[in-house]
Amino acid sequence: MKIELNGKVHELPEHVKTTAQLLAFLELQNRIVIVEINQDIVLKDKYESHQLNTGDKVELIHFVGGG
Amino acid sequence: MKSRYLKQELFIGKTGQKKIEESTIVVFGMGALGSAISEMLVRAGVGKLVIADRDYVEWSNLQRQQLYTEDDAKKKLPKAVAAKQRLQSINSQTIIKEHVMDIFFQNVEELAEGASILMDATDNFETRLVINDAAMKHNIPFVFGACVGSYGMTYPVLPGKGPCFHCLVDYIPSQNVTCDTEGVISPIVQWVASMQVAQAMQILSGEDVTPTLRSFDIWKMEHAEMNVEKLKNLDCPSCGIERLHPFLTMEKHTKADILCGRDAVHIRPPVPRTLDLKYLSKQWEQQTTNMLANAHLLSFQYEPYRVILFKDGRAIIHGTADITMAKNVYTRLTG
């Protein structure tokens, strides 16, 4: 499916259907991330259950430590 | 003299300029972000700047840590000392207080006390959580910033408004994935520092600042931002209903941590101590090579390790990322 991720259109492979799968696909599953889908933040305990839909606008920010 | 702020005052107004000139700002960490933030703040005319850093200048810093010179690296000057010299030459009116120290729960409140704003320029999550607790306890805004590779992020922690840093980051993630593998380029440092300073200036001049998390990848040109108000945790032990400030009350222990991307371990004794550098340099003359001393530290080669001993008892052991090994070397050298 096609989603908009941080302002750019991305084509996701078929197996990516939930927020948790999206994070794994982006190799961010072990990082601290904040995910917003269609302007609503998805809480961590909903990552497994929250389904993605074509055309979703996803904003994703992961934390880094450097400085 | 006043005319030096003319262009800024035209933009920010007389009242805003006055607020900046009356402010005290603490910058935690004087690496890449700390250098960029401090230079902007001093040029903007902050009244008092407090800077703290545990490290010394190395050649690999010069690519992005804008306050430092080759001469600082040759002399292995502590960053806080080298930074103060440069900053004071940029603006002689700003009162600058420098601290060569590791920031941790026992000294953070003393540093933060009386500050208008705390600026994050550290390189690890643990220290940020410590500073966040001090900020929440003393009701001081804390402007978070971080970067790795070409990616950076910022967030203004505003006491009483939106989530604190602990609400957003509730555990300390491993950092090995990042700095060692990805490096960092200076344009993203400048972006993060600029965002942080802009937010600090807005807070000082009374602008409405929202709890918005922002990120930018300056290589991919990818930007994201979101209002994170929803993530405010009422049970947060740092800013919630029952405030325990857990990161200000941790038990004493010798702290050792791996330095980002440097194959080195930083060691801090459980209680502050003063090392007699002259005595130590004599004592270890035979077993070490390339001994270099200045007023703040000793640097020498010991077995396969390059060791830096600071006057305040801290050490940086290069040539290992093994914490136990580094602690052993430290104990052998300092007793």
XYZ file of C-alpha atoms in Angstrom, chain B:
335
model
C 28.182 49.286 22.598
C 24.412 48.958 22.583
C 24.309 49.147 18.805
C 25.788 45.669 18.522
C 22.287 44.230 19.057
C 20.564 46.696 16.707
C 19.478 44.175 14.069
C 18.233 41.706 16.625
C 16.366 44.375 18.581
C 14.625 45.547 15.395
C 13.238 42.040 15.053
C 12.610 40.966 18.623
C 11.742 44.357 20.159
C 13.250 46.301 23.048
C 11.528 44.250 25.733
C 12.643 40.961 24.206
C 16.213 42.212 23.914
C 16.166 43.310 27.547
C 14.928 39.868 28.606
C 17.788 38.236 26.705
C 20.327 40.541 28.306
C 18.938 39.787 31.759
C 18.871 36.037 31.257
C 21.068 33.295 32.662
C 21.377 30.279 30.408
C 23.039 26.986 31.209
C 24.451 24.901 28.364
C 25.000 21.272 29.353
C 27.740 19.786 27.189
C 30.169 21.724 25.003
C 30.568 19.437 22.032
C 29.079 20.202 18.643
C 25.663 21.411 19.828
C 27.082 23.188 22.869
C 29.581 25.097 20.738
C 26.985 26.246 18.233
C 24.372 27.094 20.879
C 26.811 29.027 23.073
C 28.187 31.092 20.217
C 24.682 32.125 19.150
C 23.637 32.930 22.720
C 26.712 34.992 23.441
C 26.348 36.915 20.174
C 22.669 37.480 21.034
C 23.796 39.097 24.277
C 22.659 36.801 27.081
C 23.599 38.230 30.451
C 25.161 35.139 31.938
C 26.162 31.880 30.353
C 27.051 28.798 32.370
C 28.834 26.038 30.431
C 29.737 22.552 31.631
C 31.605 19.735 29.914
C 33.645 16.712 31.021
C 35.777 16.274 27.916
C 38.850 17.852 26.299
C 39.438 18.990 22.716
C 40.565 16.364 20.207
C 41.363 16.559 16.499
C 38.228 14.625 15.574
C 36.136 17.389 17.181
C 37.327 20.148 14.854
C 35.142 19.070 11.919
C 32.009 20.306 13.689
C 32.739 21.816 17.110
C 33.005 25.383 15.957
C 34.575 27.040 19.000
C 37.757 24.976 18.970
C 41.044 25.355 17.128
C 44.024 23.153 16.261
C 45.876 24.836 19.080
C 43.205 23.733 21.592
C 43.524 20.155 20.320
C 47.333 20.227 20.544
C 47.122 21.433 24.136
C 44.296 19.017 24.931
C 42.432 21.859 26.633
C 39.227 20.982 28.446
C 36.350 22.029 26.204
C 34.781 24.268 28.840
C 38.070 26.169 29.220
C 38.754 26.536 25.477
C 35.129 27.502 24.874
C 35.162 30.195 27.521
C 38.250 31.822 25.982
C 36.669 31.930 22.548
C 33.214 32.992 23.768
C 34.604 35.759 25.929
C 36.537 37.132 22.959
C 33.274 37.203 20.988
C 31.415 39.096 23.705
C 33.305 40.568 26.640
C 30.086 41.682 28.347
C 28.554 38.267 28.880
C 29.439 36.760 32.238
C 30.672 33.260 31.461
C 31.119 30.611 34.121
C 32.804 27.427 32.950
C 32.788 24.052 34.694
C 35.102 21.197 33.754
C 32.915 18.464 35.167
C 30.721 15.516 34.440
C 27.082 16.473 34.797
C 25.254 14.118 37.137
C 22.625 14.061 39.844
C 24.839 15.535 42.533
C 25.823 18.714 40.705
C 23.016 19.330 38.232
C 20.792 21.323 40.577
C 23.615 23.620 41.574
C 24.289 24.312 37.902
C 20.623 24.852 37.084
C 19.697 27.009 40.027
C 18.570 30.500 39.099
C 18.738 29.805 35.365
C 16.185 31.201 32.940
C 16.582 28.282 30.522
C 18.544 25.023 30.422
C 19.965 24.032 27.034
C 20.599 20.406 26.243
C 23.810 19.726 24.358
C 24.702 16.395 25.942
C 25.349 13.185 24.054
C 23.397 10.636 26.076
C 19.913 9.907 27.378
C 20.873 9.404 31.009
C 22.256 12.908 31.474
C 19.215 14.355 29.717
C 16.923 12.581 32.171
C 18.975 13.986 35.043
C 18.753 17.541 33.660
C 15.045 17.075 32.924
C 14.434 16.198 36.580
C 16.318 19.283 37.741
C 14.301 21.372 35.274
C 10.993 19.928 36.500
C 11.951 20.328 40.149
C 12.959 23.962 39.740
C 10.383 24.907 37.074
C 12.899 25.878 34.419
C 12.302 25.368 30.671
C 14.654 22.766 29.177
C 15.294 22.759 25.426
C 16.207 19.291 24.186
C 18.289 18.739 21.049
C 20.128 15.774 19.541
C 21.653 14.656 16.267
C 23.349 11.724 14.596
C 24.382 11.327 10.960
C 22.324 13.849 8.997
C 19.310 13.581 11.326
C 18.432 15.873 14.199
C 15.562 16.595 16.550
C 14.410 19.156 19.096
C 11.752 19.531 21.736
C 11.097 22.302 24.261
C 10.255 20.948 27.718
C 8.019 23.576 29.296
C 7.229 23.131 33.007
C 3.480 22.814 33.469
C 2.794 22.621 29.737
C 2.887 19.349 27.834
C 5.015 16.282 28.450
C 8.496 16.437 29.957
C 11.467 14.560 28.476
C 10.811 11.620 30.799
C 7.193 11.328 29.537
C 8.568 10.899 26.010
C 11.629 8.795 26.829
C 10.764 6.337 29.575
C 13.785 4.086 29.295
C 17.413 4.538 28.294
C 17.934 3.003 24.864
C 21.248 1.544 23.792
C 23.240 4.062 21.824
C 25.768 1.787 20.188
C 23.672 1.634 17.068
C 24.032 5.305 16.406
C 27.213 7.276 16.885
C 29.699 4.527 16.155
C 28.195 3.588 12.852
C 26.677 6.758 11.476
C 29.009 9.614 12.392
C 27.619 13.133 12.118
C 27.869 16.057 9.698
C 28.008 19.654 10.829
C 25.014 21.032 8.877
C 22.603 19.039 11.051
C 24.387 20.277 14.168
C 23.710 23.818 13.014
C 20.040 23.054 12.319
C 19.456 21.545 15.765
C 21.355 24.297 17.560
C 19.471 26.981 15.602
C 16.125 25.436 16.471
C 17.093 25.236 20.138
C 18.306 28.835 20.302
C 15.252 30.129 18.406
C 13.020 28.370 20.925
C 15.046 29.741 23.820
C 14.706 33.262 22.433
C 10.961 32.763 22.029
C 10.602 31.509 25.585
C 12.635 34.453 26.910
C 10.712 37.055 24.957
C 7.359 35.633 26.033
C 6.237 34.135 22.710
C 3.792 31.244 22.830
C 5.838 28.044 22.517
C 3.964 24.783 21.977
C 5.097 21.284 23.046
C 6.093 20.328 19.512
C 8.600 17.623 18.674
C 10.491 18.301 15.454
C 12.921 16.321 13.370
C 14.834 16.994 10.196
C 17.083 14.926 7.985
C 19.244 17.473 6.238
C 20.570 14.934 3.705
C 17.244 13.401 2.703
C 15.482 16.763 3.214
C 12.818 15.091 5.330
C 10.998 17.022 8.010
C 8.481 15.904 10.612
C 6.767 17.694 13.436
C 3.990 16.900 15.843
C 2.346 18.418 18.877
C 2.888 15.795 21.582
C 0.580 17.237 24.232
C -1.273 13.897 24.288
C 1.825 12.126 25.633
C 1.811 14.026 28.917
C 1.872 11.299 31.550
C 0.071 12.243 34.747
C 1.877 9.414 36.541
C 5.285 10.562 35.310
C 7.663 10.481 38.305
C 9.436 13.563 36.929
C 6.553 15.920 36.120
C 3.344 14.112 37.143
C 1.113 14.453 40.172
C 3.538 12.720 42.484
C 6.976 14.051 41.656
C 9.858 11.947 42.869
C 12.512 13.198 40.429
C 14.088 9.744 40.350
C 17.136 10.799 38.362
C 18.199 13.196 41.114
C 18.315 10.515 43.766
C 20.275 7.682 42.237
C 22.731 5.808 44.367
C 26.350 6.701 44.403
C 28.567 4.541 42.289
C 31.635 4.808 40.127
C 30.172 5.667 36.822
C 31.736 4.384 33.647
C 30.328 4.823 30.195
C 31.459 4.281 26.661
C 32.171 7.462 24.745
C 30.263 7.836 21.555
C 32.313 6.584 18.604
C 35.666 6.962 20.301
C 36.652 3.449 21.469
C 37.028 4.948 24.911
C 35.478 4.798 28.370
C 34.778 7.751 30.646
C 35.130 7.115 34.378
C 33.876 9.216 37.242
C 34.681 8.420 40.858
C 31.756 7.930 43.272
C 32.695 11.014 45.246
C 34.638 13.979 43.909
C 38.375 13.729 44.542
C 41.381 15.831 43.669
C 44.240 14.108 41.921
C 47.760 15.396 42.454
C 48.742 15.476 38.804
C 52.375 16.409 39.467
C 52.830 13.504 41.833
C 51.087 11.078 39.494
C 53.160 12.118 36.500
C 56.355 11.437 38.517
C 55.001 8.178 39.882
C 54.125 6.801 36.458
C 57.039 8.279 34.495
C 58.761 4.919 33.992
C 55.772 2.816 32.996
C 54.231 5.323 30.607
C 55.135 7.173 27.412
C 54.103 10.406 25.691
C 53.361 12.114 28.986
C 51.709 15.496 28.503
C 50.527 17.694 31.334
C 48.606 20.929 31.582
C 46.884 22.635 34.494
C 43.772 20.490 34.093
C 44.850 17.013 33.082
C 47.532 14.415 32.411
C 47.700 12.501 29.151
C 49.895 9.447 28.596
C 50.216 6.050 26.988
C 49.936 3.146 29.435
C 50.160 -0.370 28.026
C 47.816 -0.360 25.006
C 45.731 2.477 26.460
C 45.904 6.192 26.033
C 44.855 7.611 29.372
C 43.598 11.053 30.285
C 43.432 11.798 34.007
C 41.549 14.917 35.046
C 42.347 16.882 38.181
C 38.855 16.195 39.554
C 39.440 12.444 39.565
C 37.747 11.589 36.278
C 39.489 9.679 33.525
C 39.089 8.786 29.891
C 40.633 5.470 28.907
C 41.151 5.212 25.139
C 41.694 1.968 23.275
C 38.917 -0.029 24.883
C 35.150 -0.093 24.964
C 35.255 -2.572 27.837
C 34.003 -0.850 30.980
C 35.467 -3.390 33.409
C 38.871 -3.236 31.738
C 38.794 0.556 31.845
C 37.830 0.572 35.535
C 40.740 -1.779 36.225
C 43.190 0.494 34.494
C 41.778 3.462 36.379
C 42.115 1.745 39.747
C 45.661 0.619 38.960
C 46.684 4.154 38.065
C 44.982 6.154 40.799
C 44.690 3.663 43.654
